[in-house]
XYZ file of C-alpha atoms in Angstrom:
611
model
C 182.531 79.050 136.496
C 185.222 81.433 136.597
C 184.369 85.486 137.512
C 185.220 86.194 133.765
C 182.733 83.224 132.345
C 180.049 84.602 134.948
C 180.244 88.269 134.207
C 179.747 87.010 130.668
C 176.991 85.503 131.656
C 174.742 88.180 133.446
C 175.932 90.621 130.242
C 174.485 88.069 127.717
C 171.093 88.332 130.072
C 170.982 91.513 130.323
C 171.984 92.438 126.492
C 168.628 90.035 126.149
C 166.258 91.525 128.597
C 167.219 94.726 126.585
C 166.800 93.354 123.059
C 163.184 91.913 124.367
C 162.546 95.145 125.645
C 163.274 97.470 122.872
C 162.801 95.188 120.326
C 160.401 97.570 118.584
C 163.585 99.819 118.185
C 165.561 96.749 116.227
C 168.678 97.892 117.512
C 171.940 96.973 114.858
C 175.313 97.882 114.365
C 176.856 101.689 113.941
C 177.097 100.952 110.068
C 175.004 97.427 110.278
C 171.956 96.970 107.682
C 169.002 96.880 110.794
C 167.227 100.514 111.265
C 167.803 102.003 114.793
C 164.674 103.679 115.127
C 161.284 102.539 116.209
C 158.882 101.380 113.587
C 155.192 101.684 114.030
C 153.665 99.913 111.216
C 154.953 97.753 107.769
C 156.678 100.887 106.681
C 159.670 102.751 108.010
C 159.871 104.859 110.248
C 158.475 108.410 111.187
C 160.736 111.582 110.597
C 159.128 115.124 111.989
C 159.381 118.541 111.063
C 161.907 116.610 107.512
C 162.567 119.868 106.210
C 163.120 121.659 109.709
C 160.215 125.224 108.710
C 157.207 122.902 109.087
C 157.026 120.991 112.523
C 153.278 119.784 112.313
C 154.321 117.598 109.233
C 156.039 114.146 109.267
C 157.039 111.508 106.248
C 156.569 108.140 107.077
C 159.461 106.473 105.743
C 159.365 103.876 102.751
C 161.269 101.483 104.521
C 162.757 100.404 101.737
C 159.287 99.643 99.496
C 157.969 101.191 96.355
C 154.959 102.876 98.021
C 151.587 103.819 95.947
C 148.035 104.363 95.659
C 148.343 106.385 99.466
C 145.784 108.252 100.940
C 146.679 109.940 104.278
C 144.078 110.611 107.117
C 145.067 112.437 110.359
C 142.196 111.322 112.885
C 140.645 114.372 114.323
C 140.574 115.082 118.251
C 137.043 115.111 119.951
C 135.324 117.891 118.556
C 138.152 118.460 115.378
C 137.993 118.174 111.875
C 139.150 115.145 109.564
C 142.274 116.543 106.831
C 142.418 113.622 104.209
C 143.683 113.551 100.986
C 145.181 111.325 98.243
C 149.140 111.214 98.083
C 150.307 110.763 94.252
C 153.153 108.033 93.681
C 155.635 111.205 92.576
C 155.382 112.760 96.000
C 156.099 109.225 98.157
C 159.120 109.133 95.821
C 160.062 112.952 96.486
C 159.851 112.489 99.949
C 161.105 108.991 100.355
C 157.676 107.998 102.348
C 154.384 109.058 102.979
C 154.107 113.032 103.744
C 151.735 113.590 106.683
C 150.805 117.330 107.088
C 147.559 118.735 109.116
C 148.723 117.182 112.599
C 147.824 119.085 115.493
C 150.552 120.808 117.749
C 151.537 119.286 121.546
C 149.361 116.173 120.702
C 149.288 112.408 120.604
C 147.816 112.323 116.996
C 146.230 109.249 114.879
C 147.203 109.417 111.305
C 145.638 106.247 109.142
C 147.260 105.461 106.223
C 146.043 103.320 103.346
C 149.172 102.374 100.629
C 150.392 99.285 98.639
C 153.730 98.703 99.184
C 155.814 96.645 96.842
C 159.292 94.583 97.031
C 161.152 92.093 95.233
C 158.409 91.676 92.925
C 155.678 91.017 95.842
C 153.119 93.748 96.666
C 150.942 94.252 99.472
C 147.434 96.323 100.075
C 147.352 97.839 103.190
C 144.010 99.665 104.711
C 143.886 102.329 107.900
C 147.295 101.164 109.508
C 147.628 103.471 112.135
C 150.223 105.601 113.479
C 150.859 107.849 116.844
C 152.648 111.010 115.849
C 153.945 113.268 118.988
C 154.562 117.002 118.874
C 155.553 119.659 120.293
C 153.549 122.906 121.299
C 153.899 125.392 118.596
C 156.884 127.700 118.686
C 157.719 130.677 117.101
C 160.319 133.596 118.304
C 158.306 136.530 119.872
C 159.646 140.449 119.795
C 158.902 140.141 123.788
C 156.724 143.384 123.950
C 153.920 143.700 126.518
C 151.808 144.004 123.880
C 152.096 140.906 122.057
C 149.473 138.672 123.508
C 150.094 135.895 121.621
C 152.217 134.127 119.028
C 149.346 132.253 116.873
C 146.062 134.225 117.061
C 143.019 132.599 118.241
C 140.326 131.737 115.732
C 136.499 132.586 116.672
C 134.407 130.571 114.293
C 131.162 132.829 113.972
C 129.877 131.537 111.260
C 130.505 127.641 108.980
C 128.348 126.521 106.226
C 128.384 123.271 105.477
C 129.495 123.559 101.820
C 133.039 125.200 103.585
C 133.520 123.006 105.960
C 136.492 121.121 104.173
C 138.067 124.515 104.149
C 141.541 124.669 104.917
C 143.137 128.787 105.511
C 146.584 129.985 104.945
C 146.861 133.409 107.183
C 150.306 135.410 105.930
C 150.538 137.085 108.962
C 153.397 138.865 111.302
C 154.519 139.703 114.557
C 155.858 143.090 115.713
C 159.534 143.890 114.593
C 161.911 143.242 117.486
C 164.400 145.262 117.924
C 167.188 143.475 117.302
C 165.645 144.575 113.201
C 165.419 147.423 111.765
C 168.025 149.286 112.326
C 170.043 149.602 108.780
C 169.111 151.389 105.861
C 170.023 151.582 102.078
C 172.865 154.307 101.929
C 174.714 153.977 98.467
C 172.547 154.810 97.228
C 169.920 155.936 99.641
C 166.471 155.304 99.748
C 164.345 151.908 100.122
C 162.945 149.984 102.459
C 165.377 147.987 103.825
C 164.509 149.026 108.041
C 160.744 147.646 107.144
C 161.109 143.342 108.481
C 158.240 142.276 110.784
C 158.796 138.263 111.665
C 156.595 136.138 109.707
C 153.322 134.501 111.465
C 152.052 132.063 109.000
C 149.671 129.218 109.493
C 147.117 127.342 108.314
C 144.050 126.887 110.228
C 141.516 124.155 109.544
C 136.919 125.210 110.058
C 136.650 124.253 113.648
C 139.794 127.025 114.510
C 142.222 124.394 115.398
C 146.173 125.215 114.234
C 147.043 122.791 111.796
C 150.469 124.069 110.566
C 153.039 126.751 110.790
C 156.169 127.885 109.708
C 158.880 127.783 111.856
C 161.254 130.275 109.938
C 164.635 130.228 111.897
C 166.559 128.347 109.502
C 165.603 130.591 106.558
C 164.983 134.207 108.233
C 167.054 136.655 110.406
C 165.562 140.130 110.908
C 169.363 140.651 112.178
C 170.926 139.770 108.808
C 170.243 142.041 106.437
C 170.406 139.101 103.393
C 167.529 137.184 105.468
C 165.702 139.616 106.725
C 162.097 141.564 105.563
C 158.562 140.739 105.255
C 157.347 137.677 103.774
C 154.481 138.557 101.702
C 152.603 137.392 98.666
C 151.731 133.896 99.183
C 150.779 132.391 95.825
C 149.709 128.635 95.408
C 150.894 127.662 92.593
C 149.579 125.386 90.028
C 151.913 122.705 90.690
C 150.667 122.936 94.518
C 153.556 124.573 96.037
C 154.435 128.122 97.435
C 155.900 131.084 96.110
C 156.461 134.689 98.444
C 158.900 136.769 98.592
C 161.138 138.977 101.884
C 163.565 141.207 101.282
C 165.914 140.611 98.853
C 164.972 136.800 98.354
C 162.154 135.259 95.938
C 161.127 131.757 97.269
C 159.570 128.262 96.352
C 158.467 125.808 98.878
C 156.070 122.969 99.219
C 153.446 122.526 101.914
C 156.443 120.305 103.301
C 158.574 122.622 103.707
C 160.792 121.492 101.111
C 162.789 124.328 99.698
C 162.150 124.193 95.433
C 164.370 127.307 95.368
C 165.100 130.341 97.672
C 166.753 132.780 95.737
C 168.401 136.730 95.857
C 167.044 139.210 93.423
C 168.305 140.156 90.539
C 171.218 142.766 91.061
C 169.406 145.698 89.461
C 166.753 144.870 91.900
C 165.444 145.158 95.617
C 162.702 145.185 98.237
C 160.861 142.633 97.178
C 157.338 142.848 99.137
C 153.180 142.695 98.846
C 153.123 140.437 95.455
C 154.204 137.205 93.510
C 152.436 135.645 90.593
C 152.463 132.387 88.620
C 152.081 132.753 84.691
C 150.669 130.468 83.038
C 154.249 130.102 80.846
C 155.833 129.069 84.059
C 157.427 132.865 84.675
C 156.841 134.698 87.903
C 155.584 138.430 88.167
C 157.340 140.058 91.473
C 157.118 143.364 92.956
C 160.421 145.410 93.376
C 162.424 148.333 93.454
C 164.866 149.725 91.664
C 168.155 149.271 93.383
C 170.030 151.996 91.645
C 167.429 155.065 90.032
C 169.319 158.049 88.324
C 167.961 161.287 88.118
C 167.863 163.669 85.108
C 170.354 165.721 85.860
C 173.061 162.207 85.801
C 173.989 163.332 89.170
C 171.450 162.024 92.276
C 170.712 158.062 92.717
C 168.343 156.882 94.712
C 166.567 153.224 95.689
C 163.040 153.370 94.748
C 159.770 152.285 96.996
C 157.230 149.889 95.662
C 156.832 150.800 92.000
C 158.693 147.917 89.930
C 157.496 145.089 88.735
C 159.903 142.095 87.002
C 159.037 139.255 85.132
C 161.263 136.458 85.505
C 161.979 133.087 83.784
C 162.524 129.569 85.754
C 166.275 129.918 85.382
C 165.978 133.654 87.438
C 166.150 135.315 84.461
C 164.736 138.739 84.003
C 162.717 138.664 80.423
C 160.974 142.079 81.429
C 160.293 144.663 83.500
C 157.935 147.481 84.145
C 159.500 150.566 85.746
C 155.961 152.401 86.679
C 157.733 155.332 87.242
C 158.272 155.542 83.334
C 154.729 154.181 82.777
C 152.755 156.399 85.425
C 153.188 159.970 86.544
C 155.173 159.980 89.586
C 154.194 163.534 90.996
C 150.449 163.085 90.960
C 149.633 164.237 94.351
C 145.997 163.928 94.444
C 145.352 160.304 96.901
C 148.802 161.300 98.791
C 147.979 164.307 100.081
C 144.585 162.738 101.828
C 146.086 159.603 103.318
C 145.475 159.492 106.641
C 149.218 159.392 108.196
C 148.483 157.727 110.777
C 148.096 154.378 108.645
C 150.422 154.144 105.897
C 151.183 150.785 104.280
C 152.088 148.722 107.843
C 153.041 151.895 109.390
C 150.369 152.619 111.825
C 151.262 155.519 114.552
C 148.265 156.777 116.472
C 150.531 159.429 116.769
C 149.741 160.737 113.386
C 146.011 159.198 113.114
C 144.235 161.874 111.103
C 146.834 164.282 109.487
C 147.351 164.471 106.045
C 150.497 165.829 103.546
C 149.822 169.344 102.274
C 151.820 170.576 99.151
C 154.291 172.350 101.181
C 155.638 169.131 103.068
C 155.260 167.103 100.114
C 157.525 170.151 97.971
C 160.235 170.397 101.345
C 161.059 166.508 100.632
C 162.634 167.784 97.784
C 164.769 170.717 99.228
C 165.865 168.526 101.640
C 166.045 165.114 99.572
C 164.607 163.569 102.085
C 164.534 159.657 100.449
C 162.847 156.154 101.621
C 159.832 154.330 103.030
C 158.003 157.687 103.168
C 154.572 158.933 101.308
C 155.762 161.432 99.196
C 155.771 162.073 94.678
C 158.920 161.298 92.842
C 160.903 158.023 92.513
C 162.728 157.421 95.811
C 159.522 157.453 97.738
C 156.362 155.432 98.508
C 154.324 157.315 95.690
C 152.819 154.349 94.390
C 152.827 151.545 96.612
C 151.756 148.943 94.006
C 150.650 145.669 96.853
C 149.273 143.535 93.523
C 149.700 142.410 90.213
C 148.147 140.238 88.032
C 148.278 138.654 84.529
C 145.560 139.079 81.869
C 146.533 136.232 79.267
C 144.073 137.610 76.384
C 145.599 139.783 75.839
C 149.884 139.355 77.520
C 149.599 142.386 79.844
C 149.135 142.885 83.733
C 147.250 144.188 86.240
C 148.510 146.290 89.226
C 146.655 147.922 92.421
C 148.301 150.843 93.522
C 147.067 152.077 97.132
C 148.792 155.262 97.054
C 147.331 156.507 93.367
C 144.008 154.855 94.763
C 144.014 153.048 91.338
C 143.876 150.001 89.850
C 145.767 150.051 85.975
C 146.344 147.708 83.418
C 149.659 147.645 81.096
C 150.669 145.885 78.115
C 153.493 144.685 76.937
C 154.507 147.693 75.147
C 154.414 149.413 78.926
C 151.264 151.364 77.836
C 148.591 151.939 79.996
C 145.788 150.478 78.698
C 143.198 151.680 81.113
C 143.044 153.196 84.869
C 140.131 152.170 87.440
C 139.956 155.138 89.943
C 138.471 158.841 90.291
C 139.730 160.891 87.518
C 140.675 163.619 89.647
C 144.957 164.479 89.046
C 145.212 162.522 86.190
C 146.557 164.783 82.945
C 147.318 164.095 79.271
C 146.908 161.139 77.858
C 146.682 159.151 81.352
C 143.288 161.211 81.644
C 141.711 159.854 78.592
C 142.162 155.989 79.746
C 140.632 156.616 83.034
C 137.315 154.231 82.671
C 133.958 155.745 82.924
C 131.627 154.329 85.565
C 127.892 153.005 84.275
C 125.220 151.555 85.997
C 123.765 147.527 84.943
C 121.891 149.302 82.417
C 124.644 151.564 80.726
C 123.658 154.590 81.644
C 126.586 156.368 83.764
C 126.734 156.901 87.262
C 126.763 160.247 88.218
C 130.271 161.440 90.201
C 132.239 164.403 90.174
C 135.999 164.152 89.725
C 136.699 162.862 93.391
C 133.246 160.849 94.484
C 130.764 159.159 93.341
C 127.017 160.068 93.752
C 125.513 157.470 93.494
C 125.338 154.565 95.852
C 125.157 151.833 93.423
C 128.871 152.589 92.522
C 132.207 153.533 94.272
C 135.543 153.893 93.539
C 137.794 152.121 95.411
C 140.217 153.914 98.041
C 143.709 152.836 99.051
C 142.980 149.100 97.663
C 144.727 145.924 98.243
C 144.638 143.050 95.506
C 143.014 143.449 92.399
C 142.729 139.762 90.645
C 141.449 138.777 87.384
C 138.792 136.019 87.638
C 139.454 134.311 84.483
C 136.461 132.311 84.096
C 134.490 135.411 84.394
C 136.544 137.351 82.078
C 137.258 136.838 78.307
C 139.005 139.358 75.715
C 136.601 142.120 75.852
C 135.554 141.819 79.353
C 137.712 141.823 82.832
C 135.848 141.146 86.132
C 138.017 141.858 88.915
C 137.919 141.316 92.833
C 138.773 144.243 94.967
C 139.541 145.121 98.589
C 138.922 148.411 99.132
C 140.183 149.590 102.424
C 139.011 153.169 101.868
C 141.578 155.366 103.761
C 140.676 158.866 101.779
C 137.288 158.062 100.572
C 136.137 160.904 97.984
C 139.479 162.226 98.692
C 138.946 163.427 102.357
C 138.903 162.569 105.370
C 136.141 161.725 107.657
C 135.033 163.782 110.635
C 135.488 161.122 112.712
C 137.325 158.325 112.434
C 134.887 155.437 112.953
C 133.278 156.781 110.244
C 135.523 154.909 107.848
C 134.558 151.497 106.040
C 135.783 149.062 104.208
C 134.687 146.903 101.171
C 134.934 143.916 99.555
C 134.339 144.836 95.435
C 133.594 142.943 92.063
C 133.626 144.962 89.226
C 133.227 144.467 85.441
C 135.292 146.450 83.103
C 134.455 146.621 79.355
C 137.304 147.191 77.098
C 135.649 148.313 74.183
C 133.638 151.015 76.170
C 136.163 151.884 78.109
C 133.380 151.694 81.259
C 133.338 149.719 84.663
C 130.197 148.188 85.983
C 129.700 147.407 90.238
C 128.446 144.199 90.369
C 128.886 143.653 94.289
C 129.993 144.941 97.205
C 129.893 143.786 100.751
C 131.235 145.882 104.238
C 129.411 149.510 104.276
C 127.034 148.362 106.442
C 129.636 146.707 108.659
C 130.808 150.030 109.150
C 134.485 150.394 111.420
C 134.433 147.038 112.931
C 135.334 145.317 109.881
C 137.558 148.759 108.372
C 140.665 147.814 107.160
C 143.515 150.632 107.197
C 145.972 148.908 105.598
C 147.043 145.408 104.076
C 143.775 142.793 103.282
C 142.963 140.598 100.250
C 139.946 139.996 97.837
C 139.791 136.889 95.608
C 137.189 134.870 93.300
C 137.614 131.153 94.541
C 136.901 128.733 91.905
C 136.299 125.147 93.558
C 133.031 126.725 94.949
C 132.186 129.720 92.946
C 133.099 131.713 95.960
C 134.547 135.472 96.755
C 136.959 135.027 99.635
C 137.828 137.976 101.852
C 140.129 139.542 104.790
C 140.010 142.161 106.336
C 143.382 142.175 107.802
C 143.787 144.978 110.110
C 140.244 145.200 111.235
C 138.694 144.460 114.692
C 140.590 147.163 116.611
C 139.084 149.812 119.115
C 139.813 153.391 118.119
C 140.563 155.478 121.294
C 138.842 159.321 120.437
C 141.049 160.752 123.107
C 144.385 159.849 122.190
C 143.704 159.520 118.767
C 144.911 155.830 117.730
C 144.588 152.400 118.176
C 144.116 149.869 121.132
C 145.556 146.964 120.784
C 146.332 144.568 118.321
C 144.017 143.880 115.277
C 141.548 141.623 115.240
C 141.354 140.298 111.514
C 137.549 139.177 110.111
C 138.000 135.971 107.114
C 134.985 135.575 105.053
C 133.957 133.974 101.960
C 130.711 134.198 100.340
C 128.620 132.130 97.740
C 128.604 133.947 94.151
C 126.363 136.709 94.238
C 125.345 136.134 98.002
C 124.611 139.211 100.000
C 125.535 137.580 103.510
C 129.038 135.131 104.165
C 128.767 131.412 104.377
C 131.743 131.955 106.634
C 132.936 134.019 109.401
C 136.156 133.843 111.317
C 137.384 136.288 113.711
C 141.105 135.875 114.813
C 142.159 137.586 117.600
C 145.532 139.803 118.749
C 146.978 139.412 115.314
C 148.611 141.769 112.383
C 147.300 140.737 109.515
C 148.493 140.308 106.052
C 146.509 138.483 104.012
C 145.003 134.691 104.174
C 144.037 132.561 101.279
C 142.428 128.934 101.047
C 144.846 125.919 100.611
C 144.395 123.013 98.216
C 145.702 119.500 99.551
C 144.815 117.817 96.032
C 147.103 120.164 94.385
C 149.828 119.676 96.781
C 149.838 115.975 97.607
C 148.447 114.462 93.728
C 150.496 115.974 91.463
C 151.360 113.429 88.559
């Protein structure tokens, strides 16, 4: 044998050794018909992180097969809880495979899947086949400031009832701003909020505290780009199982994936989208705004507004209305703003300014000096509303809004009339004044308050709120029960002595439209006193699947320091949710070293099963 027909020889062993070797890989041609890519089971094979924002979820690929009747079960580690759920023949053919989401980060994990899979007219029932799914730790870009301690916050289970123990919990979180953000403003015209971006944090946690996903945003947000930049806020499941939020000047869509439905600009006459999305039930979205171009009176001075528009658009991005609350409300009621404790405004917390308020002569020199923005102040062109919800009464086509810095919670129609106004009557004038509703006790008889407090400790007000949402199988076309968080910054329109005398609630009321009263029917977090206190952000919300009232308390869990007047550290958020009418939480979380948003429970059936 010649040294050509040898070398031949040994190449033809080795190219079989090899084969034998990675034969699990089933090696082919650049553009031959074989895969190149190991395959685990009778399917294809595993893609992570498919839409590149979600890294704990995978698809296992068809392979080829019509895939059906799936369920998906990612084995828990010693000590973990089971995610299962059914997988509905639309998504395997959305995907092109089986989606796998719940898998634990920097782990070897066992997902079982159960699926028939069908070809050339044969079909095939397979039970449990098993997979091994590898990932990486979780990543997410840091600010790198000494006082970030970590980038997903740990989870202190205090408390778990059983009945909650399938719970899965979306926190909409965020990290400090680094400073490569920030640093450009709206100038023609002025005004805005364009310098306020923290980077998201948002995960999903399952009951024993493990992370079970995150988004990775890099390929979607840039606090340097001023396009991709701001705060992505208002987290809405929506009915068809996916995600809606908004940042900066983009509305968004997204499944559980990570698969983008749509991520689109606002509207041109609008900006500063923050705080608030909501589904309709005609398919529209509710979003919270700004107006990108406001003209004065006298036709001469524009300005960018601050938190007080709200847009209704269409599935096509169509706006079919608007509500410019400005025009609705009165813009230069100064009663909540000048008692808002400065040092916690909105996300804006300075221990530097813990405990001061506005008086009329600061809030009047913002005018000499037309001094525009992200700023408490009256007048379009300023944070005098702050409006951090909205809702959607379908009795009767007309929406609900929380507004922290009016300390109010008001419902308009259609016709952009008030309808009614849940808040201390103090500052409101004219015809605003008469829907202001009257507070009565389970009986009917009123509560005694004066114009600024209540007296009576069956009923408060609530102070600087976040969320107010409809429960709508509560609620009917005379009567609206509504969930609360009131953070109470400026209770009875003061402030305290101290303080750690502040508190924080979580509120159900019960308004009667024909009365024109409000009803307390619960209230939980006066006795918790400034542990649990809330300054700013935090989220209230009836949950239906098991009758429940779900709460955070977002900024909460944070020592105040007496001497220098401010905060240590980070927050420390508190999750709860509690049984209808229960005095005392079925669950408890604490997660620690982490600004919070707001969180929310997460339905797998409604993202996986859709028809």
């Amino acid at each position: 044998m010649n040294f050509k027909l040898k070398t031949l020889a040994r190449t033809g062993v080795c190219i079989g050794l090899l084969s034998m070797s990675l034969g699990a890989f089933a090696l082919g041609g650049a553009s031959g018909p074989k895969l190149k890519y190991p395959v685990d089971g009778k399917l294809g094979s595993v893609v992570l992180n498919p839409y590149k924002i979600a890294p704990l979820t995978a698809v296992i690929l068809n392979g080829g097969y019509q895939v059906s009747n799936v369920t998906v079960t990612i084995v828990p580690k010693e000590g973990g809880r089971e995610i299962s759920y059914p997988v509905s023949d639309t998504e395997c053919r959305t995907h092109g495979g089986i989606p796998v989401f719940g898998l634990y980060p920097d782990y070897r994990n066992t997902v079982k899947v159960s699926y028939t899979r069908t070809a050339n007219g044969k079909s095939e029932t397979v039970k449990d086949e098993e997979y091994k799914i590898r990932t990486a730790p979780a990543f997410i870009a840091m600010a790198g400031y000494s006082s970030e301690v970590t980038p997903f916050p740990k989870a202190d289970i205090k408390k778990m009832d059983k009945a909650f123990e399938d719970r899965l919990y979306l926190l909409n979180n965020m990290l400090p701003a680094p400073a490569n953000s920030s640093q450009a403003v709206w100038n023609n015209p002025t005004g805005g909020v364009l310098e306020w971006t923290f980077p998201p944090q948002n995960a999903i946690y399952d009951t024993k505290g493990d992370l079970r996903w995150y988004m990775e945003p890099s390929s979607i947000y840039d606090p340097a780009d001023l396009n991709k930049a701001g705060i992505m806020m208002g987290f809405r499941q929506t009915k068809d199982g996916a995600f809606i939020w908004g940042y900066g000047q983009h509305y968004v869509k997204y499944d559980l994936m990570g698969r983008e439905i749509f991520n689109r600009k606002l509207p041109g006459r609008y900006a500063d989208h923050s705080h608030t999305t909501k589904e309709m039930p005609n398919g529209n979205i509710l979003l919270r705004v700004a107006a990108a171009d406001y003209v004065f009176p006298d036709g001469k001075k524009h300005v960018r507004t601050v938190r007080d528009v709200v847009i209704e658009v269409d599935p096509n991005g169509r706006v079919v209305d608007e509500w410019r609350f400005f025009d609705i409300l009165d813009p230069n009621r100064a009663t909540v703003l000048r008692v808002l404790d400065q040092g916690a405004v909105c996300l804006n917390i300075d221990p530097e300014h813990a405990g001061e308020t506005m008086s009329e002569k600061e809030l009047k020199a913002q005018d000499a000096n037309e001094h525009f923005g992200d700023i408490v102040g009256t007048g379009p062109g300023r944070n005098w509303l702050h409006i951090n919800s909205v809702d959607y009464d379908p009795t009767d086509d007309s929406i609900i809004i929380s507004s922290r810095h009016q300390s109010a919670i008001v419902k308009v129609g259609r016709d952009h009339k008030v309808k009614w106004i849940l808040g201390a009557p103090a500052g409101w004038t004219g015809e605003l004044a008469d829907k202001v509703l009257k507070p009565v006790k389970k009986d009917g008889t009123p509560v005694k308050t004066t114009k600024r407090r209540s007296l009576d400790d069956q009923f408060d007000w609530t102070w600087t709120q976040h969320t107010a949402f409809r429960i709508p199988s509560k609620s009917d076309e005379r009567f609206v029960t509504i969930t609360v968080f009131d953070n109470g910054d400026g209770r009875g329109m003061e402030q305290p002595a101290l303080p750690t005398q502040k508190y924080s609630r979580a509120v159900v009321y019960r308004i009667d439209q024909k009365t024109g009263t409000v009803e307390q029917l619960w209230d939980y977090g006066k006795d918790r006193g400034f542990e649990w206190f809330s300054p700013v952000t935090s989220l209230t919300e009836y949950q239906a699947d098991k009758d429940s009232i779900f709460v955070y308390s977002a900024t909460a869990g944070s020592t105040y320091n007496l001497k220098k007047g401010g905060y240590d550290g980070q927050p420390n958020p508190w999750l709860n949710e509690f049984k209808w009418g229960a005095k005392e939480p079925s669950v408890e979380i604490q997660f620690r070293d982490s600004e919070g948003y707001q969180a929310m429970p997460v339905d797998l059936k409604k993202a996986f099963n859709q028809p």
